[in-house]
mmCIF file of N, CA and C in Angstrom:
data_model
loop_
_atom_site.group_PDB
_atom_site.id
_atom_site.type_symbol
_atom_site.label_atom_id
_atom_site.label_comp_id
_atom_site.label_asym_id
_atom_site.label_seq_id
_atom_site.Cartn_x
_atom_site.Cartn_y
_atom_site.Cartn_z
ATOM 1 N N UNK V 1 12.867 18.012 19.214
ATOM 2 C CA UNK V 1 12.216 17.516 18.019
ATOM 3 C C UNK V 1 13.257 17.002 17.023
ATOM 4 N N UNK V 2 14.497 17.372 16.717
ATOM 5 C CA UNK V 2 15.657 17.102 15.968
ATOM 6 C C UNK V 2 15.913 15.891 16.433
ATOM 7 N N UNK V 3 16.172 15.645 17.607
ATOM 8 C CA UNK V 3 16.628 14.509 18.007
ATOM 9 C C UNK V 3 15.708 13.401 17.872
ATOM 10 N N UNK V 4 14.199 13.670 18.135
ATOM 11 C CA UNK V 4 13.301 12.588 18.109
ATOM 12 C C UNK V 4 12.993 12.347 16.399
ATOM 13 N N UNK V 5 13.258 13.486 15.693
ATOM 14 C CA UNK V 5 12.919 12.696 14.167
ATOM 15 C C UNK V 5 14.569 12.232 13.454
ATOM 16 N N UNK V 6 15.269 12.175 14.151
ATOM 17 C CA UNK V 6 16.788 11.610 14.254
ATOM 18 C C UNK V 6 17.703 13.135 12.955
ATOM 19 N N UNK V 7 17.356 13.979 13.277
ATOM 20 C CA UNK V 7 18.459 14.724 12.325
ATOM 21 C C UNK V 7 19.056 15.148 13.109
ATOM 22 N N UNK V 8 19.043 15.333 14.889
ATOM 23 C CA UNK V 8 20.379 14.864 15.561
ATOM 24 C C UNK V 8 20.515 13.718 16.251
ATOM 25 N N UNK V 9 21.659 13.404 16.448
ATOM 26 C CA UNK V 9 22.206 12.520 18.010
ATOM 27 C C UNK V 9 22.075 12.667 18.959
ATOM 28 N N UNK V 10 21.563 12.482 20.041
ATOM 29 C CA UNK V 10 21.663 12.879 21.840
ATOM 30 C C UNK V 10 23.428 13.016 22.156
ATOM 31 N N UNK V 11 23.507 14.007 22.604
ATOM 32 C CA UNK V 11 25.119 14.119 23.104
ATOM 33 C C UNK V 11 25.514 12.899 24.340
ATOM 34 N N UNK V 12 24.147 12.781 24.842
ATOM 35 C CA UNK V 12 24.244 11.436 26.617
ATOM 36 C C UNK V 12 22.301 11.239 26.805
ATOM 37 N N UNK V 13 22.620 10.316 27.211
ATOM 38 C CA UNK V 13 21.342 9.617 27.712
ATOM 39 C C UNK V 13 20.837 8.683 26.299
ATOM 40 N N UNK V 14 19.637 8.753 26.796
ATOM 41 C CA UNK V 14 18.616 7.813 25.716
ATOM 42 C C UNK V 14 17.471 8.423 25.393
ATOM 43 N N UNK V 15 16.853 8.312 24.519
ATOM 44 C CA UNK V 15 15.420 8.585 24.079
ATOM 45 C C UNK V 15 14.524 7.287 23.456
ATOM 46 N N UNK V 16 13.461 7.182 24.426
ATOM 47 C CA UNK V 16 12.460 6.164 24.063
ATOM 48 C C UNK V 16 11.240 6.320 23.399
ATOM 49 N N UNK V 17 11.150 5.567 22.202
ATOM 50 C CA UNK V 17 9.890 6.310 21.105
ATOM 51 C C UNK V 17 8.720 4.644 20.984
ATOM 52 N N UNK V 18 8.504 4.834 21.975
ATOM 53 C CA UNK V 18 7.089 3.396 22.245
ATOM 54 C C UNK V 18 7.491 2.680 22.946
ATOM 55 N N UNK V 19 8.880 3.274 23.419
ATOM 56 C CA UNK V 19 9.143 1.600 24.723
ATOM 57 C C UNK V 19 10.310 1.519 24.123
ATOM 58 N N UNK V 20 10.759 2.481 22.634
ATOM 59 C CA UNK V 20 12.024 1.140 21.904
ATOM 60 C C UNK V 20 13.186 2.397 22.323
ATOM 61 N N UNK V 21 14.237 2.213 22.029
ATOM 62 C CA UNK V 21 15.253 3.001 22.115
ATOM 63 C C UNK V 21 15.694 3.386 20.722
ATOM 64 N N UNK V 22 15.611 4.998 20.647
ATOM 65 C CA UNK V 22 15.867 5.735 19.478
ATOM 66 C C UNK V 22 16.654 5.171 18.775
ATOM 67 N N UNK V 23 18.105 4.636 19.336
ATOM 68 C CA UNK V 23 18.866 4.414 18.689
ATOM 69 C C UNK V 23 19.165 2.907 18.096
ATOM 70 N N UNK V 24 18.408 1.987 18.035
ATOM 71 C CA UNK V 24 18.113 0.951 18.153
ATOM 72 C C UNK V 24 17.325 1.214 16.485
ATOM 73 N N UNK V 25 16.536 2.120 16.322
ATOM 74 C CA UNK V 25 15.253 2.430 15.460
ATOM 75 C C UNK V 25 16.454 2.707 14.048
ATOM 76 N N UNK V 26 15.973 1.861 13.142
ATOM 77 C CA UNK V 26 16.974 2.478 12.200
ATOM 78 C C UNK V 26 16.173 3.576 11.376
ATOM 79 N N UNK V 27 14.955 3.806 11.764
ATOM 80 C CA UNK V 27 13.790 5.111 11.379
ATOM 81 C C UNK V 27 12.969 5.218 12.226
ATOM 82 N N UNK V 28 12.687 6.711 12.013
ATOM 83 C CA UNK V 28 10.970 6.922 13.180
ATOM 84 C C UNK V 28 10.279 7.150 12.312
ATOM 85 N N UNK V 29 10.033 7.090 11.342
ATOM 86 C CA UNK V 29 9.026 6.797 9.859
ATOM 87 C C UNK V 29 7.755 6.498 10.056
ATOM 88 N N UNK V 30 6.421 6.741 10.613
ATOM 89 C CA UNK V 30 5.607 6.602 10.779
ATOM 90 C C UNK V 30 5.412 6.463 12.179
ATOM 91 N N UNK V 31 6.226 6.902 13.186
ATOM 92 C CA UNK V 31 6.455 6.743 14.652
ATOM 93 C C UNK V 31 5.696 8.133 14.856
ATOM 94 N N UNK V 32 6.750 8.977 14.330
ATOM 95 C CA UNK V 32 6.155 10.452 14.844
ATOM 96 C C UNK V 32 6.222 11.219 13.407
ATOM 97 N N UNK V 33 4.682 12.062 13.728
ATOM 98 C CA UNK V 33 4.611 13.290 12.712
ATOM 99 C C UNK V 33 5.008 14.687 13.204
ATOM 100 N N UNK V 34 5.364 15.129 12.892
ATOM 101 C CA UNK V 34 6.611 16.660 12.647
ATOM 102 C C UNK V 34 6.188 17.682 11.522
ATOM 103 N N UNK V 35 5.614 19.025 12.025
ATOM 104 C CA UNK V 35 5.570 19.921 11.156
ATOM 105 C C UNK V 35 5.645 21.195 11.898
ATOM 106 N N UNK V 36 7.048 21.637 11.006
ATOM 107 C CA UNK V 36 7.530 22.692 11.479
ATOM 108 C C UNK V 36 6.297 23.761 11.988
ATOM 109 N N UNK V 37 6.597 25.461 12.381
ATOM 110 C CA UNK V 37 5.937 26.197 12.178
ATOM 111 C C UNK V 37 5.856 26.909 10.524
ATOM 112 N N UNK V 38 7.308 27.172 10.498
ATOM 113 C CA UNK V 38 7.713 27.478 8.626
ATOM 114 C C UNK V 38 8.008 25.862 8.005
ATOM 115 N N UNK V 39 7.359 26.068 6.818
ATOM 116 C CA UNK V 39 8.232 25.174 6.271
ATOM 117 C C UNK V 39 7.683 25.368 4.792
ATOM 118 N N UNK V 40 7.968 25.108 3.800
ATOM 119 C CA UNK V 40 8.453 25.769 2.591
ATOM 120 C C UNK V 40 6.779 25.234 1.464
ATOM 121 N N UNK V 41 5.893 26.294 1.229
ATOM 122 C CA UNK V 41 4.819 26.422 0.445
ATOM 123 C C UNK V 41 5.242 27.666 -0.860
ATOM 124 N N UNK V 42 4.856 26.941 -1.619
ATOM 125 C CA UNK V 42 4.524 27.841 -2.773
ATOM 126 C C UNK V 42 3.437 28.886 -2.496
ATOM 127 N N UNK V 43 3.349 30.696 -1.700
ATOM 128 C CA UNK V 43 2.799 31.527 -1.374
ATOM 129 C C UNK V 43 1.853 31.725 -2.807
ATOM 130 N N UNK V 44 2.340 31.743 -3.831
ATOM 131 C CA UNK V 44 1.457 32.533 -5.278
ATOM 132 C C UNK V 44 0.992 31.493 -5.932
ATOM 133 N N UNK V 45 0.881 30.076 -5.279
ATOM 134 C CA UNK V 45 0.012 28.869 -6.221
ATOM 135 C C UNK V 45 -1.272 28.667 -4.825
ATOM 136 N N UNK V 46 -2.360 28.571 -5.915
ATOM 137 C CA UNK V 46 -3.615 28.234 -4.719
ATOM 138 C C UNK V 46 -3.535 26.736 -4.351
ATOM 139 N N UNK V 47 -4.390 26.641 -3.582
ATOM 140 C CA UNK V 47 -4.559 25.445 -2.585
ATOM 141 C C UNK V 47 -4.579 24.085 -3.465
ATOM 142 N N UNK V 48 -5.240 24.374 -4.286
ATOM 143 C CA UNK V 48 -5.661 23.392 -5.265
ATOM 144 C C UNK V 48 -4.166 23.012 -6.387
ATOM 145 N N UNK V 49 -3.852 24.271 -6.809
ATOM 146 C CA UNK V 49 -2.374 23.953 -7.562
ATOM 147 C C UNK V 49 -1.638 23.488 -6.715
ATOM 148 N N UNK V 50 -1.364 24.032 -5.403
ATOM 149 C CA UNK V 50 0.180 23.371 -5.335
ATOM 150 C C UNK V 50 -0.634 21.811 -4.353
ATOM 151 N N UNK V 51 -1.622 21.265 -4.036
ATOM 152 C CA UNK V 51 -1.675 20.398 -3.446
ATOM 153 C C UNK V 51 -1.798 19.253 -5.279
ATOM 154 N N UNK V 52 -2.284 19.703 -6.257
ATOM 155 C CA UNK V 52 -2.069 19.076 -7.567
ATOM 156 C C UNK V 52 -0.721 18.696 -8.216
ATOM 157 N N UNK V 53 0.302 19.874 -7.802
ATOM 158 C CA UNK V 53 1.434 19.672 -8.167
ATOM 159 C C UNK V 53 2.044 18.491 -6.903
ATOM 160 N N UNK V 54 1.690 18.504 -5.543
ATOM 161 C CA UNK V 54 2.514 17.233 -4.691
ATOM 162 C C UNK V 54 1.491 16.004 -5.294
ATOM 163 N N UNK V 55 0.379 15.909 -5.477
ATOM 164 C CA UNK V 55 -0.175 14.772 -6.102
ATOM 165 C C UNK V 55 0.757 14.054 -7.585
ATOM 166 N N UNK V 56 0.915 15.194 -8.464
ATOM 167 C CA UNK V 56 1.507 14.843 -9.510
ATOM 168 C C UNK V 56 3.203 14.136 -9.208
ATOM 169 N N UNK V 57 3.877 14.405 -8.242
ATOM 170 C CA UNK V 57 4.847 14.073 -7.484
ATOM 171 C C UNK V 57 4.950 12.781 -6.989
ATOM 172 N N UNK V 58 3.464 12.537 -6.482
ATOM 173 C CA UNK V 58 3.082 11.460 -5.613
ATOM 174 C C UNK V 58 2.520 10.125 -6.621
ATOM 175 N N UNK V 59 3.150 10.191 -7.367
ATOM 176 C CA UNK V 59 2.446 9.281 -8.383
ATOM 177 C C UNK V 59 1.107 9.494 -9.315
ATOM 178 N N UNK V 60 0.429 10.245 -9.105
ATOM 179 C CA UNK V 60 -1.088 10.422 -9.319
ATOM 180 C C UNK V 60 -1.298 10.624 -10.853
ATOM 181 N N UNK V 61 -0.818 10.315 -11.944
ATOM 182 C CA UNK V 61 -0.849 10.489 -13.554
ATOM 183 C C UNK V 61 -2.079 10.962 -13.837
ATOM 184 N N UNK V 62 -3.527 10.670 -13.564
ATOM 185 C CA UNK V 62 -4.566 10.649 -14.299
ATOM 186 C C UNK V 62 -5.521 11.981 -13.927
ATOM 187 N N UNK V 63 -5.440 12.249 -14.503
ATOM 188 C CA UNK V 63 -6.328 13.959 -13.921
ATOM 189 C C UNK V 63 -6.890 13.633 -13.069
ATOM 190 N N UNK V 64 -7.992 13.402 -13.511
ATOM 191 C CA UNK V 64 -9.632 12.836 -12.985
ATOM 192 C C UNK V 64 -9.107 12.300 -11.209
ATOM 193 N N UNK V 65 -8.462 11.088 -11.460
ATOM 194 C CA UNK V 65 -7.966 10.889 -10.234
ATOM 195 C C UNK V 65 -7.255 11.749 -9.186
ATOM 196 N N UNK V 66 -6.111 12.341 -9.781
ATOM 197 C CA UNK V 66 -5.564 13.996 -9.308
ATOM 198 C C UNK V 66 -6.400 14.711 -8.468
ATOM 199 N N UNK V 67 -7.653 15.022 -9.545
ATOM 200 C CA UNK V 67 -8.021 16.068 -9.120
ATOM 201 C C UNK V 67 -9.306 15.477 -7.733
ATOM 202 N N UNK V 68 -9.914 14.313 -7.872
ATOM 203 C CA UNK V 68 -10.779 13.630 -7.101
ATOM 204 C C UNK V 68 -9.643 13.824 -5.787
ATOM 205 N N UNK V 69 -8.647 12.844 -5.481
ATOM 206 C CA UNK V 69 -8.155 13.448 -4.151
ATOM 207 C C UNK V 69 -7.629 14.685 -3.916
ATOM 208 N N UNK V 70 -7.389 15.837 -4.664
ATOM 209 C CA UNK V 70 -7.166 16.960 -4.177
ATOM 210 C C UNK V 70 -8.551 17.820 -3.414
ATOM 211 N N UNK V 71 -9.403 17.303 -3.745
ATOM 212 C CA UNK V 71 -10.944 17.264 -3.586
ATOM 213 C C UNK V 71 -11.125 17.319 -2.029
ATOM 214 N N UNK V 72 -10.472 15.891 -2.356
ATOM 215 C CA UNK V 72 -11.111 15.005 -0.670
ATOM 216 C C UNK V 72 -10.324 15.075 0.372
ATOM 217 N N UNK V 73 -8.810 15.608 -0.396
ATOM 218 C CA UNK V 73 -7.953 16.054 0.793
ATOM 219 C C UNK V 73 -8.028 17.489 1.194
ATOM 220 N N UNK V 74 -8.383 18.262 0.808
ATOM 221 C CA UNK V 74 -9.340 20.175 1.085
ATOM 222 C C UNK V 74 -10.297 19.638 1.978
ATOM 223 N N UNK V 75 -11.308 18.675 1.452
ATOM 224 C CA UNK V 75 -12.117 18.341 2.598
ATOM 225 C C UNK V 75 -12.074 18.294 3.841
ATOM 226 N N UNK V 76 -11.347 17.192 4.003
ATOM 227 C CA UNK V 76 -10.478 16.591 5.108
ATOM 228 C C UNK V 76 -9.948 17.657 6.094
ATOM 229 N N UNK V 77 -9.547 18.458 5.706
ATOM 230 C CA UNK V 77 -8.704 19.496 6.302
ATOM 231 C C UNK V 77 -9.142 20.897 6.035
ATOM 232 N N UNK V 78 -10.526 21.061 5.957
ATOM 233 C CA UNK V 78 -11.792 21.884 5.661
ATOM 234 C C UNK V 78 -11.310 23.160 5.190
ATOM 235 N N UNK V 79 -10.621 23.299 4.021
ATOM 236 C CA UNK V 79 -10.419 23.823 3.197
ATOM 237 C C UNK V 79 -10.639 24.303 1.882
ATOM 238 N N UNK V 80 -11.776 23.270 1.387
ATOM 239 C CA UNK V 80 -12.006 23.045 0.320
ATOM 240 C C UNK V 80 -12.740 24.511 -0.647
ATOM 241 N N UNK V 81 -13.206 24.898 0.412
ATOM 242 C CA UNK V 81 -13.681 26.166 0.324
ATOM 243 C C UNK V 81 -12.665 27.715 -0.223
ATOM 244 N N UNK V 82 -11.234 27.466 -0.271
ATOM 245 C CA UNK V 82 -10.493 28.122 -0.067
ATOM 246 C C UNK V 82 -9.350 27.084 -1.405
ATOM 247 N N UNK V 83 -9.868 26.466 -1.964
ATOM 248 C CA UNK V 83 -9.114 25.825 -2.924
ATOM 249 C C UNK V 83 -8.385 26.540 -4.383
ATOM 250 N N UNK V 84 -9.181 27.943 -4.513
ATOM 251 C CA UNK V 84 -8.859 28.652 -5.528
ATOM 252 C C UNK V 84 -8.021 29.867 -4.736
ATOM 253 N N UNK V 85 -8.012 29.705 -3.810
ATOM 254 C CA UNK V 85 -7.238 30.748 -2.866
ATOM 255 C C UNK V 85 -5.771 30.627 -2.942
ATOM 256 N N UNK V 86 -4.936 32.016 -3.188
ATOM 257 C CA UNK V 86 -3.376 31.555 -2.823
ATOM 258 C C UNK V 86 -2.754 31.388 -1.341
ATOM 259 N N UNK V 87 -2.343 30.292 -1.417
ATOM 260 C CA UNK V 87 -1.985 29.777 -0.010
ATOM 261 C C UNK V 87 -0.800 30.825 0.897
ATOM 262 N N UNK V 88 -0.546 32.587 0.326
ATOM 263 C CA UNK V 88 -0.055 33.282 0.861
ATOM 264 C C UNK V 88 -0.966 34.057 1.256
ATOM 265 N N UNK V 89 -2.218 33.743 1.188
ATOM 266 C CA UNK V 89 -3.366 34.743 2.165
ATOM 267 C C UNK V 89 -4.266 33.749 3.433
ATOM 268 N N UNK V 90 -3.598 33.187 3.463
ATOM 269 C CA UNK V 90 -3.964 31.782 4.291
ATOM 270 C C UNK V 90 -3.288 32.663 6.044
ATOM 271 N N UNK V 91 -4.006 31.986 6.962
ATOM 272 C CA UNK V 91 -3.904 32.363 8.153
ATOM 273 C C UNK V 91 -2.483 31.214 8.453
ATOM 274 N N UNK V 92 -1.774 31.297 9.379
ATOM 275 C CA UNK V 92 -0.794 30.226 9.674
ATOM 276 C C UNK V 92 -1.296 29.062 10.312
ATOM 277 N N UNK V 93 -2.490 29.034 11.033
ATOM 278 C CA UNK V 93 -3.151 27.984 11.081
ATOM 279 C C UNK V 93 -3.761 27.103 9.685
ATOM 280 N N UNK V 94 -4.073 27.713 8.470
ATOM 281 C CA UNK V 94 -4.733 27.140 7.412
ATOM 282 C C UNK V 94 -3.292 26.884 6.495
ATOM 283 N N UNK V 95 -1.876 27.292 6.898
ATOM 284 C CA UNK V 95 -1.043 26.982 6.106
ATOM 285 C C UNK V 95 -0.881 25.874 6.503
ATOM 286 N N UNK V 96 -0.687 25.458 7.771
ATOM 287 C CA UNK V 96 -0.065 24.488 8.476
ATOM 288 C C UNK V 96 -1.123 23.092 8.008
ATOM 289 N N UNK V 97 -2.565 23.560 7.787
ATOM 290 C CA UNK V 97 -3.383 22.082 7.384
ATOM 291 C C UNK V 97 -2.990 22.050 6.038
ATOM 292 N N UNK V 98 -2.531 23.086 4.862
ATOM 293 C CA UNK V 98 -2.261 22.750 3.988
ATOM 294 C C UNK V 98 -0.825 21.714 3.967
ATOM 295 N N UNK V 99 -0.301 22.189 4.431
ATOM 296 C CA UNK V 99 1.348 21.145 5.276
ATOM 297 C C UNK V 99 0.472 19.570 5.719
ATOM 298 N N UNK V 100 -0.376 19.562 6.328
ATOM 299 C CA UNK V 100 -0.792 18.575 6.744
ATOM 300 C C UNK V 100 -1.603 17.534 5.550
ATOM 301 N N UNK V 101 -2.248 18.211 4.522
ATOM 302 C CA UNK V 101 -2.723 18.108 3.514
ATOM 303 C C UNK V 101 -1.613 17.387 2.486
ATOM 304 N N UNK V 102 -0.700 18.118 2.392
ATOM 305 C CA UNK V 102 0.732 17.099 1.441
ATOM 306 C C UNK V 102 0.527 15.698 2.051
ATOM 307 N N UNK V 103 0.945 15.912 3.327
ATOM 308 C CA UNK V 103 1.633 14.341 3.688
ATOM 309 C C UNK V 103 1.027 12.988 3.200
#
């Protein structure tokens, strides 16, 4: 997985990501999605805060708007139900859609 999202080098050979050659790719940026098993959530902010705080990150200025896709992205990833919940009582399957939920 290091090697295919390029944070390593192949020591020999090649790796082909659609036919193209890895190294050829000056990014795999929308090639391949990657999510760890850990990877770093705010445990004591609920679903709704910390997916508000990557919105606010993500450009999103206007509440109303903010808060409309934090909405529709819980949806999406059938959570929504669990939006006032802290994402450290979350099963590792429901962390991982919250992970999926940022992107």
């Amino acid at each position: 997985m290091r090697i295919l999202t390029q944070v390593l080098e192949p020591s020999y050979g090649s790796v082909l990501v659609n036919g193209r050659n890895l190294s050829e790719l000056r990014t795999t940026n929308g090639l391949i999605g990657y999510l760890p098993q850990h990877f770093g959530l705010y445990n004591h902010l609920t679903a709704g805060q910390y997916l508000t705080y990557r919105a606010l990150l993500e450009g999103f200025r206007k509440e109303a708007e903010r808060s409309r896709r934090v909405q529709e992205i819980l949806e999406e990833v059938n959570l929504f139900d669990r939006i006032d919940d802290q994402i450290g009582t979350f099963s590792g399957g429901m962390r991982q859609r919250v992970g999926i939920a940022q992107t």
